[in-house]
GROMACS .gro file of C-alpha atoms in nm:
model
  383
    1UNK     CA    1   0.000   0.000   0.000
    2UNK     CA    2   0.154   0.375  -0.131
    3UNK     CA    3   0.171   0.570   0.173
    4UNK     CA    4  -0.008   0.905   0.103
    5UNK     CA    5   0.246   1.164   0.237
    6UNK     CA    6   0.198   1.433  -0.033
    7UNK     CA    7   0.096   1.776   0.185
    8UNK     CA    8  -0.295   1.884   0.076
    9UNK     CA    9  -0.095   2.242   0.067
   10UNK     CA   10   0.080   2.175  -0.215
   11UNK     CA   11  -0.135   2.059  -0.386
   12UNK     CA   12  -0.398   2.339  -0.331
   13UNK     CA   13  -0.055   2.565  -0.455
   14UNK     CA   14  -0.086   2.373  -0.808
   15UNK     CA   15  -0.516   2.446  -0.820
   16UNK     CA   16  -0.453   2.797  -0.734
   17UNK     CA   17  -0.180   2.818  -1.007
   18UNK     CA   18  -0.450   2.556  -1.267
   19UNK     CA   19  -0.739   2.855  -1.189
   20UNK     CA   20  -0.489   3.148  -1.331
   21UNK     CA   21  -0.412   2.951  -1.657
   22UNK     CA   22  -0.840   2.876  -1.682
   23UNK     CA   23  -0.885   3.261  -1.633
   24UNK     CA   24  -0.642   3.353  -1.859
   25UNK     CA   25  -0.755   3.064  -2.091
   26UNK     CA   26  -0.433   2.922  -2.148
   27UNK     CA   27  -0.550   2.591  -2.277
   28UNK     CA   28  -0.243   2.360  -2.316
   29UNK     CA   29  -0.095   2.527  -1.962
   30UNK     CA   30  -0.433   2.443  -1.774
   31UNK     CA   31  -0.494   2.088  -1.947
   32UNK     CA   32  -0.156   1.987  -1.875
   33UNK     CA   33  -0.162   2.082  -1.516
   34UNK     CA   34  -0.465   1.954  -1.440
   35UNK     CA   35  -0.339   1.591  -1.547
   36UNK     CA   36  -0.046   1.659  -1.313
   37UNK     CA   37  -0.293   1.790  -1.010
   38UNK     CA   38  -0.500   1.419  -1.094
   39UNK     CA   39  -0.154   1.233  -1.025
   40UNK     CA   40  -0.107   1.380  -0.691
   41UNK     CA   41  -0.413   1.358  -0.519
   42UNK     CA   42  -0.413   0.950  -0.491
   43UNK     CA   43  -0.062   1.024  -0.295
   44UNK     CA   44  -0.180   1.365  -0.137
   45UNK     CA   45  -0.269   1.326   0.260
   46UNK     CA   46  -0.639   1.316   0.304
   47UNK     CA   47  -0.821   1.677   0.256
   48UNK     CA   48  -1.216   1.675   0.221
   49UNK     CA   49  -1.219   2.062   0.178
   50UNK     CA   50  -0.885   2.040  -0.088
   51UNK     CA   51  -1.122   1.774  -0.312
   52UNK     CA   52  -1.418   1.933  -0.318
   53UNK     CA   53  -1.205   2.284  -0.418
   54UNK     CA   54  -1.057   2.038  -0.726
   55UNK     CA   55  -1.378   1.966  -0.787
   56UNK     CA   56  -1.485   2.349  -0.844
   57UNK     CA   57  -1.209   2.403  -1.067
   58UNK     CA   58  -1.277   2.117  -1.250
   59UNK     CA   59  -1.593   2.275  -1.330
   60UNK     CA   60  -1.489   2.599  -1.425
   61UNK     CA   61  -1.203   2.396  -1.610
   62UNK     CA   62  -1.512   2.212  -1.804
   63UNK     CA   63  -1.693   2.547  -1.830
   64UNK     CA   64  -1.393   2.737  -2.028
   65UNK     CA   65  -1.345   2.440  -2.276
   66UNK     CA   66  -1.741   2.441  -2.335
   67UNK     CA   67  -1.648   2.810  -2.467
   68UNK     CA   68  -1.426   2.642  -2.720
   69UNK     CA   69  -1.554   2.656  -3.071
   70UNK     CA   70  -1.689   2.300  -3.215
   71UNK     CA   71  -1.388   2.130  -3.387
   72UNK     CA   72  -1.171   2.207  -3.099
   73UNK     CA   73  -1.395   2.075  -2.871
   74UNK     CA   74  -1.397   1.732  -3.002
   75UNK     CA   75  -1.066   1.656  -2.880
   76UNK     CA   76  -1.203   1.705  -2.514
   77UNK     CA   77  -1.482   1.503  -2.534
   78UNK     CA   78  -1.440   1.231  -2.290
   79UNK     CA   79  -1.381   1.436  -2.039
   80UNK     CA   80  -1.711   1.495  -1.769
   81UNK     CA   81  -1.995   1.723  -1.877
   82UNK     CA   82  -2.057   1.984  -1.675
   83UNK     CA   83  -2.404   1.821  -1.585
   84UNK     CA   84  -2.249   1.556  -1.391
   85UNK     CA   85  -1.960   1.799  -1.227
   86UNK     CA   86  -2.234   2.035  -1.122
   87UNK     CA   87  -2.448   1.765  -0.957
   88UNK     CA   88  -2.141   1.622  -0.770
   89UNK     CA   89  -2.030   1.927  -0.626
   90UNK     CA   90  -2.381   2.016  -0.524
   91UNK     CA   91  -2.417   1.700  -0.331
   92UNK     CA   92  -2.147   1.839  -0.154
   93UNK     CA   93  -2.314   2.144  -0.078
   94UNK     CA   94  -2.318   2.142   0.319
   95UNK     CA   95  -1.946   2.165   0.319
   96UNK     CA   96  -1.947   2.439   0.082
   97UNK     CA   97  -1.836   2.713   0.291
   98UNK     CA   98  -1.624   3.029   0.268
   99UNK     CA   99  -1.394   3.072  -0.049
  100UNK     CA  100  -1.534   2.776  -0.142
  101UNK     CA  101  -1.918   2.903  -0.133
  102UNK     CA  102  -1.771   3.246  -0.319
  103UNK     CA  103  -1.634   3.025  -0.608
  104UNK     CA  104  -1.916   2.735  -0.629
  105UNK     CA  105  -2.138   3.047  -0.656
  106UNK     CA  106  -1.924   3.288  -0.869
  107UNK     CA  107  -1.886   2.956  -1.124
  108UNK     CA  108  -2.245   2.887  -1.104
  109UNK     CA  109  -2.307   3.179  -1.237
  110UNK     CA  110  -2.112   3.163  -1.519
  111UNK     CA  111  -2.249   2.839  -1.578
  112UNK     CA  112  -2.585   2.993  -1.604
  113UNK     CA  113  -2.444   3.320  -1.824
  114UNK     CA  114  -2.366   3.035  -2.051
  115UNK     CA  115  -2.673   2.867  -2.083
  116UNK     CA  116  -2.832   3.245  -2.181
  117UNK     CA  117  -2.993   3.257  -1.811
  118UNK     CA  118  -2.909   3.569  -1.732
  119UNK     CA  119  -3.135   3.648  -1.444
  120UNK     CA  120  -3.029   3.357  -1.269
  121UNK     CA  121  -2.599   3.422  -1.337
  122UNK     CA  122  -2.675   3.757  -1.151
  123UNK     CA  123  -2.856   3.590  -0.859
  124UNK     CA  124  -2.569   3.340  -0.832
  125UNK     CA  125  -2.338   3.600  -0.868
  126UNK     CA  126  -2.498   3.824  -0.591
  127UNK     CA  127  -2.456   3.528  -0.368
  128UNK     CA  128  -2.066   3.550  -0.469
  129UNK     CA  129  -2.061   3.924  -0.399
  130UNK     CA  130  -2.129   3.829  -0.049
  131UNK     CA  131  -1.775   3.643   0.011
  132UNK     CA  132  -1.650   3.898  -0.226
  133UNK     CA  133  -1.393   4.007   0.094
  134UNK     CA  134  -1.237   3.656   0.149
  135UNK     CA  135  -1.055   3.697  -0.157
  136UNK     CA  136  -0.695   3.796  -0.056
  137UNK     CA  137  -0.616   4.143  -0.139
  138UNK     CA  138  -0.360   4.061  -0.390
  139UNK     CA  139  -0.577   3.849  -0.588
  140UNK     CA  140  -0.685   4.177  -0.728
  141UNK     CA  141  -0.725   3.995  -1.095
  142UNK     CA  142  -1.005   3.751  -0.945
  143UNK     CA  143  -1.163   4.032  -0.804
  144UNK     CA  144  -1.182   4.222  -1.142
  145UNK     CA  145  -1.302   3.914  -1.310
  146UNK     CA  146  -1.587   3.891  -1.122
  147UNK     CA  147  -1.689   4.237  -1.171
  148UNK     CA  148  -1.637   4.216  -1.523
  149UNK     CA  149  -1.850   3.887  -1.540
  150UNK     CA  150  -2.130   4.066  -1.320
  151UNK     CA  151  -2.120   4.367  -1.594
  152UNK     CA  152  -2.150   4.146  -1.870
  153UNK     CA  153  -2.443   3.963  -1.718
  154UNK     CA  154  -2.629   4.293  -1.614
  155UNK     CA  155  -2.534   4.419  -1.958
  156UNK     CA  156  -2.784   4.152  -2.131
  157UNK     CA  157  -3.091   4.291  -1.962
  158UNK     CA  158  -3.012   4.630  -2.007
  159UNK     CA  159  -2.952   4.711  -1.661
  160UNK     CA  160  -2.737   4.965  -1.816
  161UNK     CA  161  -2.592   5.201  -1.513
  162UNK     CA  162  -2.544   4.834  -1.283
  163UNK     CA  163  -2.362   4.751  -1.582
  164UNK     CA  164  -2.122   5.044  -1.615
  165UNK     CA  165  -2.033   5.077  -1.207
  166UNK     CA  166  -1.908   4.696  -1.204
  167UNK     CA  167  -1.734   4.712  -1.583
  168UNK     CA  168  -1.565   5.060  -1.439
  169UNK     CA  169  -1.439   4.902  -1.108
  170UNK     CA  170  -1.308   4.639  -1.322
  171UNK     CA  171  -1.139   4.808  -1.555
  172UNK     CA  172  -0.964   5.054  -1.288
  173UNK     CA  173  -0.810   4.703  -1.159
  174UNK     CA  174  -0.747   4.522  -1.487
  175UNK     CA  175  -0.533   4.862  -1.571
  176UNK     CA  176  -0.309   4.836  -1.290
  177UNK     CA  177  -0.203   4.510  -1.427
  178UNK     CA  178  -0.030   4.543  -1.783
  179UNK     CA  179  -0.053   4.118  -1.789
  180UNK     CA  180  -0.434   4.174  -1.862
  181UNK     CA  181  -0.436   4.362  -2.167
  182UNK     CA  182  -0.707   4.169  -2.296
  183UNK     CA  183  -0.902   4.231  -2.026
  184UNK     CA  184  -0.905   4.609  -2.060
  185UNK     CA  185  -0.964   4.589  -2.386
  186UNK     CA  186  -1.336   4.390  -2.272
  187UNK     CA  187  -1.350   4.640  -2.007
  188UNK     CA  188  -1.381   4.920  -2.266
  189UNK     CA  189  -1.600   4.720  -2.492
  190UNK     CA  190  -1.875   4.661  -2.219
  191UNK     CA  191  -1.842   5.031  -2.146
  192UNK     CA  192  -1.927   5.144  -2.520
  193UNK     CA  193  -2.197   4.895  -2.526
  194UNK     CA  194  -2.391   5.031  -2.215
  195UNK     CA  195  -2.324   5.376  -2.321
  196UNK     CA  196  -2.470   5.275  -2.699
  197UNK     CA  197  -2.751   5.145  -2.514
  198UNK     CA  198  -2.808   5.481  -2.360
  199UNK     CA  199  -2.739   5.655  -2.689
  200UNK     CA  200  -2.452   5.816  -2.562
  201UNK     CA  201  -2.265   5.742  -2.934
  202UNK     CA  202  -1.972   5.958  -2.895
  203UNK     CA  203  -1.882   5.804  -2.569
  204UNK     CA  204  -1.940   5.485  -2.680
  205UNK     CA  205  -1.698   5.538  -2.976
  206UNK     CA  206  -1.464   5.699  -2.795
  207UNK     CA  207  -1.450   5.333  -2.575
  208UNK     CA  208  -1.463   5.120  -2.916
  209UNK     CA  209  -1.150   5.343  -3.010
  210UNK     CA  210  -0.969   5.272  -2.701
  211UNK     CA  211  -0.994   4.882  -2.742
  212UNK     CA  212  -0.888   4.935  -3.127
  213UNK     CA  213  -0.576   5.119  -3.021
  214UNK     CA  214  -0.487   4.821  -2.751
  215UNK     CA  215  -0.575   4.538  -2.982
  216UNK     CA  216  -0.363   4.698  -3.270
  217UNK     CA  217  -0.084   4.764  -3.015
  218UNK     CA  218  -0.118   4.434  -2.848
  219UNK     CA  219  -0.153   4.220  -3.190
  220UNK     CA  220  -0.532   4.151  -3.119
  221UNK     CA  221  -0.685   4.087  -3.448
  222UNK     CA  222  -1.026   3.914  -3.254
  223UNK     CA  223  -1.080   4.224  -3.040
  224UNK     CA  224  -0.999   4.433  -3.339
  225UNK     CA  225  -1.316   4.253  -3.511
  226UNK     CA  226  -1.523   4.279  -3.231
  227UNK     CA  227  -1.466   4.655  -3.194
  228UNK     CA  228  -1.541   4.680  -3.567
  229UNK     CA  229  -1.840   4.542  -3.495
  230UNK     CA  230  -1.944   4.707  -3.193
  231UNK     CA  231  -1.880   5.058  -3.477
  232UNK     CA  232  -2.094   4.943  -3.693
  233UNK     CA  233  -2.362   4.850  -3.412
  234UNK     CA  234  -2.310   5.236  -3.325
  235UNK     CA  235  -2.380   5.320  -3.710
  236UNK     CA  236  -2.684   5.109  -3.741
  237UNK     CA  237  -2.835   5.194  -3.458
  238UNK     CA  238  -2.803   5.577  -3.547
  239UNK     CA  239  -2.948   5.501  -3.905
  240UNK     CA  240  -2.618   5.564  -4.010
  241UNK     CA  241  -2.651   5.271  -4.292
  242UNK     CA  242  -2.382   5.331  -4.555
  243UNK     CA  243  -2.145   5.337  -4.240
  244UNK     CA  244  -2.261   5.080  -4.049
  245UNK     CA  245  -2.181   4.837  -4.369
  246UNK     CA  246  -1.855   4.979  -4.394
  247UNK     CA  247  -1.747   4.817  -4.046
  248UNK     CA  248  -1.932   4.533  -4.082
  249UNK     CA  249  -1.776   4.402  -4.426
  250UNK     CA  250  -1.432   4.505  -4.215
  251UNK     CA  251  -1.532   4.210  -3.983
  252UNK     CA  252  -1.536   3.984  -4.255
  253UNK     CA  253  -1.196   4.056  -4.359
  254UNK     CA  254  -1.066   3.940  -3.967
  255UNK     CA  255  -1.030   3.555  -3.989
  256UNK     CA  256  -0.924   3.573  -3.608
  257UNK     CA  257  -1.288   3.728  -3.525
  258UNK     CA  258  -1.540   3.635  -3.796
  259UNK     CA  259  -1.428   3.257  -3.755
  260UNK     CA  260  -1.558   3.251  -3.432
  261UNK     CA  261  -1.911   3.197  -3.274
  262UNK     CA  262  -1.939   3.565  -3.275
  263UNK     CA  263  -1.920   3.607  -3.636
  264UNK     CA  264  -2.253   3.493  -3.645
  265UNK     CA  265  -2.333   3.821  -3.521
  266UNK     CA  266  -2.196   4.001  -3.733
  267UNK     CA  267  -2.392   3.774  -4.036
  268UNK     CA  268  -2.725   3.910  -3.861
  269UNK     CA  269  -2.653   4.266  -3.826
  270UNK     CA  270  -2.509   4.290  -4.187
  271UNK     CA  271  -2.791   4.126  -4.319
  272UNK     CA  272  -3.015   4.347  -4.180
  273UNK     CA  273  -2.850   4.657  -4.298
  274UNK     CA  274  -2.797   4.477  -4.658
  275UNK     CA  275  -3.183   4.460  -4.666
  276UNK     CA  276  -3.227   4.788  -4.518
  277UNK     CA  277  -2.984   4.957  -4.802
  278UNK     CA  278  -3.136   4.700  -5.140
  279UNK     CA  279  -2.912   4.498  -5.161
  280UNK     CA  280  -3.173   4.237  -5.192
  281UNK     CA  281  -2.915   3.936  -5.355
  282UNK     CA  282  -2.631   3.965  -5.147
  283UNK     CA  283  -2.833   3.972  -4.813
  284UNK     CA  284  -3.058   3.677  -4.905
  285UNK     CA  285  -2.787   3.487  -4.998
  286UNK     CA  286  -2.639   3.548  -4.664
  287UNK     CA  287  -2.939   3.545  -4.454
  288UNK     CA  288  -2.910   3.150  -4.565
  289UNK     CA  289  -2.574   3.149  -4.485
  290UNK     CA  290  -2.680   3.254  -4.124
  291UNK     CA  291  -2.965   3.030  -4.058
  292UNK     CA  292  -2.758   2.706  -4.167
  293UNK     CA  293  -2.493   2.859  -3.905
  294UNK     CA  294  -2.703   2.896  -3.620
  295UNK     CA  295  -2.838   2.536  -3.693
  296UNK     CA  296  -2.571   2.381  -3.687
  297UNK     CA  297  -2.403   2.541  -3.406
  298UNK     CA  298  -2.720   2.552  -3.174
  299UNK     CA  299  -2.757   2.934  -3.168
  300UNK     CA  300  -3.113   2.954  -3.077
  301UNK     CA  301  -3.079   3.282  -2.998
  302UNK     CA  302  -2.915   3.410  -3.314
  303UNK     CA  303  -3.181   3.175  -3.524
  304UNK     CA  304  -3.497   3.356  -3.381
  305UNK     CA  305  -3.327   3.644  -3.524
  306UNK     CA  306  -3.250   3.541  -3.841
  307UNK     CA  307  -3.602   3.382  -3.891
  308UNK     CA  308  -3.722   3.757  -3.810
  309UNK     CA  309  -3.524   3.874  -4.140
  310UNK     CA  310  -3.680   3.601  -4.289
  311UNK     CA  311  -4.000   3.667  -4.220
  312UNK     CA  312  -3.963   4.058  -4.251
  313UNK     CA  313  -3.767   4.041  -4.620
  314UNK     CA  314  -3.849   3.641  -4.750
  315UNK     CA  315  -4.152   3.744  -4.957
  316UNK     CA  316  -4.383   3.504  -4.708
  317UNK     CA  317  -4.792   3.525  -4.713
  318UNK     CA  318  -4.875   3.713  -4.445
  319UNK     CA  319  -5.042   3.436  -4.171
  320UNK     CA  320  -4.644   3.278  -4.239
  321UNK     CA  321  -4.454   3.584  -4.196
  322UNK     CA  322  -4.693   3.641  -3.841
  323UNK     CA  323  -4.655   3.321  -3.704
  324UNK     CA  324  -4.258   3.280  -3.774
  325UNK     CA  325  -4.238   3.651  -3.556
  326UNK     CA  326  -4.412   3.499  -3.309
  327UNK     CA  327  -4.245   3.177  -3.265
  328UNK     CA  328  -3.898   3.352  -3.297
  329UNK     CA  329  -4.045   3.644  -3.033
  330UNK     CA  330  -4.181   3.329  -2.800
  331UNK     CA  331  -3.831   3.248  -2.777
  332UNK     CA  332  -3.648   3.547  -2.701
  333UNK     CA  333  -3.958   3.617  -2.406
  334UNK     CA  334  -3.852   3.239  -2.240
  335UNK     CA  335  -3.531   3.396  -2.202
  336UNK     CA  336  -3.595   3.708  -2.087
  337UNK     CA  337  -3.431   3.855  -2.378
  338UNK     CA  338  -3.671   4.174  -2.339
  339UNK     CA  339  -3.347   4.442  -2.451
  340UNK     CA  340  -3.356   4.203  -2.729
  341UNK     CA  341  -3.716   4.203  -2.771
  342UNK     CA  342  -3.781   4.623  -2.773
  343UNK     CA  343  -3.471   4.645  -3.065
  344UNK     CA  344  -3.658   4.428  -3.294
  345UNK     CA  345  -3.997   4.538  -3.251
  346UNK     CA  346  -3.850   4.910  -3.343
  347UNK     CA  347  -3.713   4.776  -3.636
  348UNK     CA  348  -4.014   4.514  -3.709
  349UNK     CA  349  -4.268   4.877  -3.646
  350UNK     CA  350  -4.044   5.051  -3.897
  351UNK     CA  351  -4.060   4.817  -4.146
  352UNK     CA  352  -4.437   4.772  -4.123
  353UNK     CA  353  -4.467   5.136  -4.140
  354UNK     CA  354  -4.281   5.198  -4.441
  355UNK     CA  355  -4.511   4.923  -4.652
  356UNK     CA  356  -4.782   5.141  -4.507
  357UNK     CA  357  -4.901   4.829  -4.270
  358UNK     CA  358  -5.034   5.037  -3.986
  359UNK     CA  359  -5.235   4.784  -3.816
  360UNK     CA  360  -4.918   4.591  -3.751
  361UNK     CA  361  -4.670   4.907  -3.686
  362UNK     CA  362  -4.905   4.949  -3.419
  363UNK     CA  363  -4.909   4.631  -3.272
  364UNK     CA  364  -4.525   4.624  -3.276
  365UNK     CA  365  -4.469   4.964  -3.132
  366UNK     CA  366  -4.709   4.811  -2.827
  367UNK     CA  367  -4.469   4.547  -2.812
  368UNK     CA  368  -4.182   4.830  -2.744
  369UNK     CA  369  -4.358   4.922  -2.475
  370UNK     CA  370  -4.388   4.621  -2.320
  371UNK     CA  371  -4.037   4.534  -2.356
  372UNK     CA  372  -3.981   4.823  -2.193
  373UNK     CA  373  -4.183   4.781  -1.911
  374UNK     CA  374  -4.048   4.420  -1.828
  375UNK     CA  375  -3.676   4.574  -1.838
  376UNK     CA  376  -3.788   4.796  -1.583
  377UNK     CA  377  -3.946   4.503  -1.375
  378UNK     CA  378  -3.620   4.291  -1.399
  379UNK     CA  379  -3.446   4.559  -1.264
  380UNK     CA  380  -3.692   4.621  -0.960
  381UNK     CA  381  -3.623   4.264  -0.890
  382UNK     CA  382  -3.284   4.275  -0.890
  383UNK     CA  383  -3.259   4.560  -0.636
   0.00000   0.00000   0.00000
């Protein structure tokens, strides 16, 4: 029989040094240390507490390689779901206390932010808040991570100024540490996008400008695309057509961006301001393009939206074009999507009251309002 003489200390060392490699998603650093973390607990002394903190970064482990696009992914396969992590560690859950409750809950969150359950990420993430202080005051990275993640989960209910005062803290403490360039650079994204939410377009561009001048200086091609994006979001949503094609065809031309899940986004938007500006063709052929994407990669989300386009632009008999709104709308509503929901009934209103379709423009318009009024519940709820 191996005597097990290995201290739980240092082995809780080697999980502390795994969870900076996961955060910075250093994938061959964090999947080779975790296989060396597995050898040493069968020799490490026995540690209840040091397990069950293996078994949270397992999780979060899981949860960054779920991020992973599709072909990558298939190489980590056998390795557990995060189904079957997450209902091991909550059998645990009476020993779940301190640190440990701040990163079950922190990582539950995230879990739920990436499932599109945003409500619930910021009600895990509240519960996180509460241990907040146990973190060790030099571990000022993991405390601007978590503000950044709580930003980007307000952000996607439009709790707009909750949004800003957590993506600010964070990026005061991500700029105090040059290591987390890319990190600033998100910072300043998820400040121009609350501020574009609030039309405030010349502050938002002057953030979207900040994160092109890091990612250029830094080598950065995907944040490069996504702040060409985030431009052209500026441009549409200012009716600014011409120039909100301009930086969406400049996505196209960055592999490093447009090759990832979040090209997809950039599909939608340009298709809608390809309609918007006649060029029938090129944006059916693209809106097909999209809709075969989102299939295949699951993007429910980004489907609804497309089938909207569709429905909108496809030349479909009336009772069709309705009833593939609604289904897509029925959708976005199950998820709470309701900043979602008051953008597209705008544009759906517009459209209905340029073909002089005032029964509808009406009706959609309505919906506006009702978007409107459910953002304000959400964030009564969340106070």
């Amino acid at each position: 029989m191996v005597s097990k003489t290995l201290a739980s200390s240092e082995v809780g060392h080697l999980i502390n040094q795994w969870y900076g490699y996961i955060r910075s998603f250093s994938i061959p650093d964090s999947e080779y240390l975790k296989k060396e973390i597995e050898n040493k607990l069968d020799q490490m002394e026995e540690d209840q507490d040091l397990l069950l903190y293996y078994s949270l970064m397992e999780f979060r482990h899981r949860l960054m390689l779920e991020s992973l696009e599709p072909l990558e992914k298939l190489r980590i396969d056998q390795q557990p779901n995060l189904s079957d992590l997450l209902s091991e560690i909550e059998n645990n859950q009476s020993r779940i206390k301190g640190m440990l409750d701040y990163y079950f809950n922190f990582f539950k969150g995230q879990f739920e932010f990436s499932r599109k359950n945003y409500i619930q990420a910021i009600q895990y993430y509240k519960r996180a808040e509460l241990k907040l202080d146990l973190i060790p005051e030099k571990e000022k990275i993991e405390k601007a991570e978590f503000h950044y993640k709580v930003a980007a989960a307000y952000y996607r209910i439009k709790q707009n100024m909750f949004s800003l005062h957590h993506a600010e803290i964070a990026l005061n403490m991500f700029e105090a540490n040059k290591l987390y360039s890319t990190s600033t650079i998100s910072c300043e994204m998820m400040l121009g996008a609350n501020k574009l939410d609030l039309l405030r377009f010349d502050e938002a561009e002057a953030h979207y400008t900040n994160a092109m001048k890091f990612a250029e200086l830094t080598k950065d091609n995907y944040s490069r695309g996504l702040a060409c994006h985030n431009i052209g979001l500026s441009y549409a949503l200012q009716n600014k057509s011409d120039l909100a094609e301009e930086y969406f065809r400049k996505v196209l031309e960055i592999p490093e961006y447009y090759e990832t899940e979040r090209g997809l986004r950039t599909d939608f938007e340009l298709t809608f301001v390809l309609y918007k500006n006649g060029k029938i063709e090129e944006a059916q052929k693209l809106l097909v393009k999209g809709i075969k994407k989102a299939e295949k990669e699951g993007e429910a989300e980004y489907l609804a939206k497309f089938n909207i386009v569709h429905a909108l632009y496809g030349g479909l008999e009336a009772q069709k074009r309705d009833d593939l709104i609604q289904r897509a709308f029925k959708y976005l509503e199950e998820k709470q999507l309701w900043t979602d929901i008051e953008e597209l009934s705008q544009d759906i209103a517009e459209h209905f009251r340029i073909i002089k379709d005032y029964a509808n423009t009406v009706l959609y318009l309505d919906k506006v309002i009702y978007a409107k009024n459910k953002i304000l519940s959400v964030s009564e709820e969340l106070m």
